[in-house]
């Protein structure tokens, strides 16, 4: 019987063994290491879903509340990737307990408490699940429920300029939260069951109106709330806005922006204005990203305050927004670096507990509109539903892969490495080692005849591939290597993003970046050679993949 030995040793011992074996592996044959199976990395999407289903085995007990619906939507995204029927059946069980044959909806399945569709936008978010279920099954009650939710928009109370109120009992108030609670559903309903020229356009119009009242032109961020009457205790007497940029409120609006853009026809005249707001918001998100952790703060622009803290749900929403927007072409590729750092930063906040279940820390509980002290004083929860749902949405953005996907990972030191390239130690490198040329060695004008790392890689299919390296490039005079494929001409691998910490960089066409280089490679064996060019550049790990939108993070696979 085969045994998975990775579970026997602690992470620390596995690292020691891996480091001890690496020199012998190199001495025997550099290419042989590439054929050895790597320890499987944790699939955090599956792990979170499995853990949550263990904690809450009866889906019927989850109420019709937006944080639960947010989580279930995230679970649906994991199901789309894995096709695990248990994940789908859990969602169906929840829906069937809360929706009767006439499309009536209930907060609590056991007490049959009807959903109050005349209270707040939060109650509309589960409508996205109704659309998903109807599209997949054709069962009429899901369509009826979605229709009842859509109908509420027709007489929903509004500000004098048409903005959907967050709550009926709060006249004149717009909250950034409401954009995500209602507008992706409205747009998707129009695409699927209504007039696609009306509902997506109406959702876009609401986003623009909310942006007018909430978005700060200086930072690009959104204030949490706006009160048309100016009577709310938190409202500025002149602007009628709340005083702070609450992270999850900004994240809700950002996520709604990209998802409504997905549904909006290309010809819609509001599209350019939405993209302009997204660009301003994205610039603000990147500006206030914490450089050390990759995450974002509870009050986004006040990271220097000792009482401020890094929050995981908004960090997930920001990383998702940036990554999704780059993939869809809404933002330039330069934003992918911040997205990937955000993704890795949130991964640093999740772990497995003593029972082997996921534990996600640092999520703010449900929050109203308030002042600085209010936000900073809010409790931080572990495995809060807001964090679970946001995490899954982000995770699947970074891990959705086609069936034809190929990923070949290997350590830079695992190849046949010749002097003056050297294998050196660094506890922060993947496997604890990296390669770098000896001091005083530079070969900028032409490739060197020695100082080459040679790798033999087996590919499962013919495709266009991109090569990534986990690098450190401390200065502009230490940011390049030479690259050769299958004995062909050498090309400079230059313009690597400057950083004194490990980060992933792909091979680009020019010294200043430009388009990534696509390598046309057939199925079978290929030889990849990397030579030194500038002495300060370090190389830790490599990835060859045919998924053009994938960006590795952390130590990689």
CSV table of N, CA, C and O in Angstrom, one decimal, residues 164 172-179 206-227 234 239-245 249-250 253 277 281 369:
chain,number,residue,atom,x,y,z
A,164,UNK,N,-30.7,54.1,-4.8
A,164,UNK,CA,-31.4,53.1,-4.0
A,164,UNK,C,-31.0,53.3,-2.5
A,164,UNK,O,-29.8,53.1,-2.2
A,172,UNK,N,-32.8,58.8,2.8
A,172,UNK,CA,-31.7,59.6,2.2
A,172,UNK,C,-30.3,59.0,2.3
A,172,UNK,O,-29.4,59.6,1.8
A,173,UNK,N,-30.2,57.8,2.9
A,173,UNK,CA,-28.8,57.2,3.1
A,173,UNK,C,-28.4,56.2,2.0
A,173,UNK,O,-29.2,55.2,1.7
A,174,UNK,N,-27.2,56.4,1.5
A,174,UNK,CA,-26.6,55.4,0.6
A,174,UNK,C,-25.4,54.9,1.3
A,174,UNK,O,-24.5,55.7,1.8
A,175,UNK,N,-25.2,53.6,1.3
A,175,UNK,CA,-24.0,53.0,1.9
A,175,UNK,C,-23.3,52.2,0.8
A,175,UNK,O,-23.9,51.6,-0.1
A,176,UNK,N,-22.0,52.2,0.8
A,176,UNK,CA,-21.2,51.5,-0.3
A,176,UNK,C,-21.6,50.1,-0.3
A,176,UNK,O,-21.5,49.4,-1.4
A,177,UNK,N,-21.9,49.5,0.9
A,177,UNK,CA,-22.3,48.1,0.9
A,177,UNK,C,-23.4,47.7,-0.1
A,177,UNK,O,-23.3,46.6,-0.7
A,178,UNK,N,-24.4,48.6,-0.2
A,178,UNK,CA,-25.5,48.3,-0.9
A,178,UNK,C,-25.3,48.0,-2.4
A,178,UNK,O,-26.0,47.3,-3.1
A,179,UNK,N,-24.2,48.5,-2.9
A,179,UNK,CA,-23.9,48.3,-4.3
A,179,UNK,C,-23.7,46.8,-4.6
A,179,UNK,O,-24.2,46.3,-5.6
A,206,UNK,N,-26.7,53.1,-11.2
A,206,UNK,CA,-26.6,53.2,-9.7
A,206,UNK,C,-25.2,53.3,-9.3
A,206,UNK,O,-24.8,54.1,-8.4
A,207,UNK,N,-24.3,52.5,-9.9
A,207,UNK,CA,-22.9,52.6,-9.5
A,207,UNK,C,-22.3,54.0,-9.7
A,207,UNK,O,-21.5,54.5,-8.9
A,208,UNK,N,-22.6,54.6,-10.8
A,208,UNK,CA,-22.1,55.9,-11.1
A,208,UNK,C,-22.7,56.9,-10.2
A,208,UNK,O,-22.0,57.8,-9.7
A,209,UNK,N,-24.0,56.8,-9.8
A,209,UNK,CA,-24.6,57.7,-8.9
A,209,UNK,C,-24.0,57.6,-7.5
A,209,UNK,O,-23.6,58.6,-6.8
A,210,UNK,N,-23.8,56.3,-7.0
A,210,UNK,CA,-23.2,56.1,-5.7
A,210,UNK,C,-21.7,56.7,-5.8
A,210,UNK,O,-21.3,57.3,-4.8
A,211,UNK,N,-21.0,56.5,-6.9
A,211,UNK,CA,-19.7,57.0,-7.0
A,211,UNK,C,-19.7,58.5,-6.9
A,211,UNK,O,-18.7,59.1,-6.3
A,212,UNK,N,-20.6,59.2,-7.5
A,212,UNK,CA,-20.7,60.6,-7.4
A,212,UNK,C,-20.8,61.1,-5.9
A,212,UNK,O,-20.2,62.1,-5.6
A,213,UNK,N,-21.6,60.4,-5.1
A,213,UNK,CA,-21.8,60.8,-3.7
A,213,UNK,C,-20.7,60.3,-2.8
A,213,UNK,O,-20.4,61.0,-1.8
A,214,UNK,N,-20.0,59.2,-3.1
A,214,UNK,CA,-19.1,58.5,-2.2
A,214,UNK,C,-17.7,58.6,-2.5
A,214,UNK,O,-16.8,58.5,-1.6
A,215,UNK,N,-17.3,58.6,-3.8
A,215,UNK,CA,-15.9,58.5,-4.2
A,215,UNK,C,-15.2,59.8,-4.0
A,215,UNK,O,-15.6,60.8,-4.5
A,216,UNK,N,-14.0,59.7,-3.4
A,216,UNK,CA,-13.2,60.8,-3.1
A,216,UNK,C,-12.2,61.0,-4.3
A,216,UNK,O,-11.4,60.1,-4.6
A,217,UNK,N,-12.2,62.1,-5.0
A,217,UNK,CA,-11.4,62.3,-6.2
A,217,UNK,C,-9.9,62.3,-5.9
A,217,UNK,O,-9.1,62.0,-6.7
A,218,UNK,N,-9.6,62.6,-4.6
A,218,UNK,CA,-8.1,62.7,-4.3
A,218,UNK,C,-7.5,61.3,-4.1
A,218,UNK,O,-6.4,61.1,-4.6
A,219,UNK,N,-8.2,60.4,-3.4
A,219,UNK,CA,-7.6,59.1,-3.2
A,219,UNK,C,-8.2,58.0,-4.1
A,219,UNK,O,-7.6,57.0,-4.2
A,220,UNK,N,-9.4,58.3,-4.7
A,220,UNK,CA,-10.1,57.3,-5.5
A,220,UNK,C,-10.9,56.3,-4.6
A,220,UNK,O,-11.7,55.5,-5.1
A,221,UNK,N,-10.7,56.4,-3.3
A,221,UNK,CA,-11.5,55.5,-2.4
A,221,UNK,C,-12.9,56.1,-2.1
A,221,UNK,O,-13.2,57.2,-2.5
A,222,UNK,N,-13.7,55.2,-1.5
A,222,UNK,CA,-15.1,55.6,-1.3
A,222,UNK,C,-15.4,55.8,0.2
A,222,UNK,O,-14.9,54.9,1.0
A,223,UNK,N,-16.0,56.8,0.6
A,223,UNK,CA,-16.5,57.0,2.0
A,223,UNK,C,-17.6,55.9,2.2
A,223,UNK,O,-18.3,55.5,1.2
A,224,UNK,N,-17.8,55.5,3.4
A,224,UNK,CA,-18.7,54.4,3.7
A,224,UNK,C,-20.2,54.9,3.4
A,224,UNK,O,-20.9,54.1,2.8
A,225,UNK,N,-20.5,56.0,3.8
A,225,UNK,CA,-21.9,56.4,3.7
A,225,UNK,C,-22.2,57.9,3.2
A,225,UNK,O,-21.3,58.7,3.3
A,226,UNK,N,-23.3,58.1,2.7
A,226,UNK,CA,-23.8,59.5,2.3
A,226,UNK,C,-25.2,59.6,2.8
A,226,UNK,O,-26.1,58.7,2.6
A,227,UNK,N,-25.5,60.8,3.4
A,227,UNK,CA,-26.9,61.0,3.9
A,227,UNK,C,-27.4,62.3,3.2
A,227,UNK,O,-26.9,63.4,3.5
A,234,UNK,N,-23.1,60.8,11.7
A,234,UNK,CA,-21.7,60.7,11.1
A,234,UNK,C,-21.6,61.6,9.9
A,234,UNK,O,-20.5,61.6,9.3
A,239,UNK,N,-20.5,68.0,3.1
A,239,UNK,CA,-20.5,67.0,2.0
A,239,UNK,C,-21.6,65.9,2.3
A,239,UNK,O,-22.0,65.2,1.3
A,240,UNK,N,-22.1,65.9,3.5
A,240,UNK,CA,-23.1,64.8,3.9
A,240,UNK,C,-22.5,63.4,3.8
A,240,UNK,O,-23.2,62.4,3.9
A,241,UNK,N,-21.2,63.3,3.8
A,241,UNK,CA,-20.5,62.0,3.7
A,241,UNK,C,-20.1,61.6,5.1
A,241,UNK,O,-19.8,62.5,6.0
A,242,UNK,N,-19.9,60.3,5.3
A,242,UNK,CA,-19.3,59.8,6.5
A,242,UNK,C,-17.8,60.1,6.5
A,242,UNK,O,-17.2,60.4,5.4
A,243,UNK,N,-17.1,60.1,7.6
A,243,UNK,CA,-15.7,60.6,7.6
A,243,UNK,C,-14.6,59.7,7.2
A,243,UNK,O,-13.5,60.2,7.0
A,244,UNK,N,-14.8,58.4,7.0
A,244,UNK,CA,-13.7,57.5,6.8
A,244,UNK,C,-13.9,56.5,5.6
A,244,UNK,O,-15.1,56.3,5.2
A,245,UNK,N,-12.8,56.0,5.2
A,245,UNK,CA,-12.8,55.0,4.1
A,245,UNK,C,-12.8,53.6,4.8
A,245,UNK,O,-11.7,53.1,5.1
A,249,UNK,N,-16.4,48.4,3.0
A,249,UNK,CA,-17.3,49.2,2.2
A,249,UNK,C,-16.7,49.5,0.8
A,249,UNK,O,-17.4,49.4,-0.2
A,250,UNK,N,-15.4,49.9,0.9
A,250,UNK,CA,-14.7,50.1,-0.4
A,250,UNK,C,-14.6,48.8,-1.2
A,250,UNK,O,-14.8,48.9,-2.5
A,253,UNK,N,-17.9,48.0,-3.1
A,253,UNK,CA,-18.1,48.8,-4.3
A,253,UNK,C,-17.2,48.4,-5.4
A,253,UNK,O,-17.6,48.2,-6.6
A,277,UNK,N,-14.0,55.3,-13.2
A,277,UNK,CA,-14.1,55.2,-11.7
A,277,UNK,C,-13.3,54.0,-11.2
A,277,UNK,O,-12.7,54.1,-10.1
A,281,UNK,N,-10.3,54.2,-8.5
A,281,UNK,CA,-10.3,53.3,-7.3
A,281,UNK,C,-9.2,52.4,-7.2
A,281,UNK,O,-8.6,52.2,-6.1
A,369,UNK,N,-22.2,52.4,9.7
A,369,UNK,CA,-21.5,53.6,9.4
A,369,UNK,C,-21.1,54.3,10.6
A,369,UNK,O,-21.9,54.4,11.5
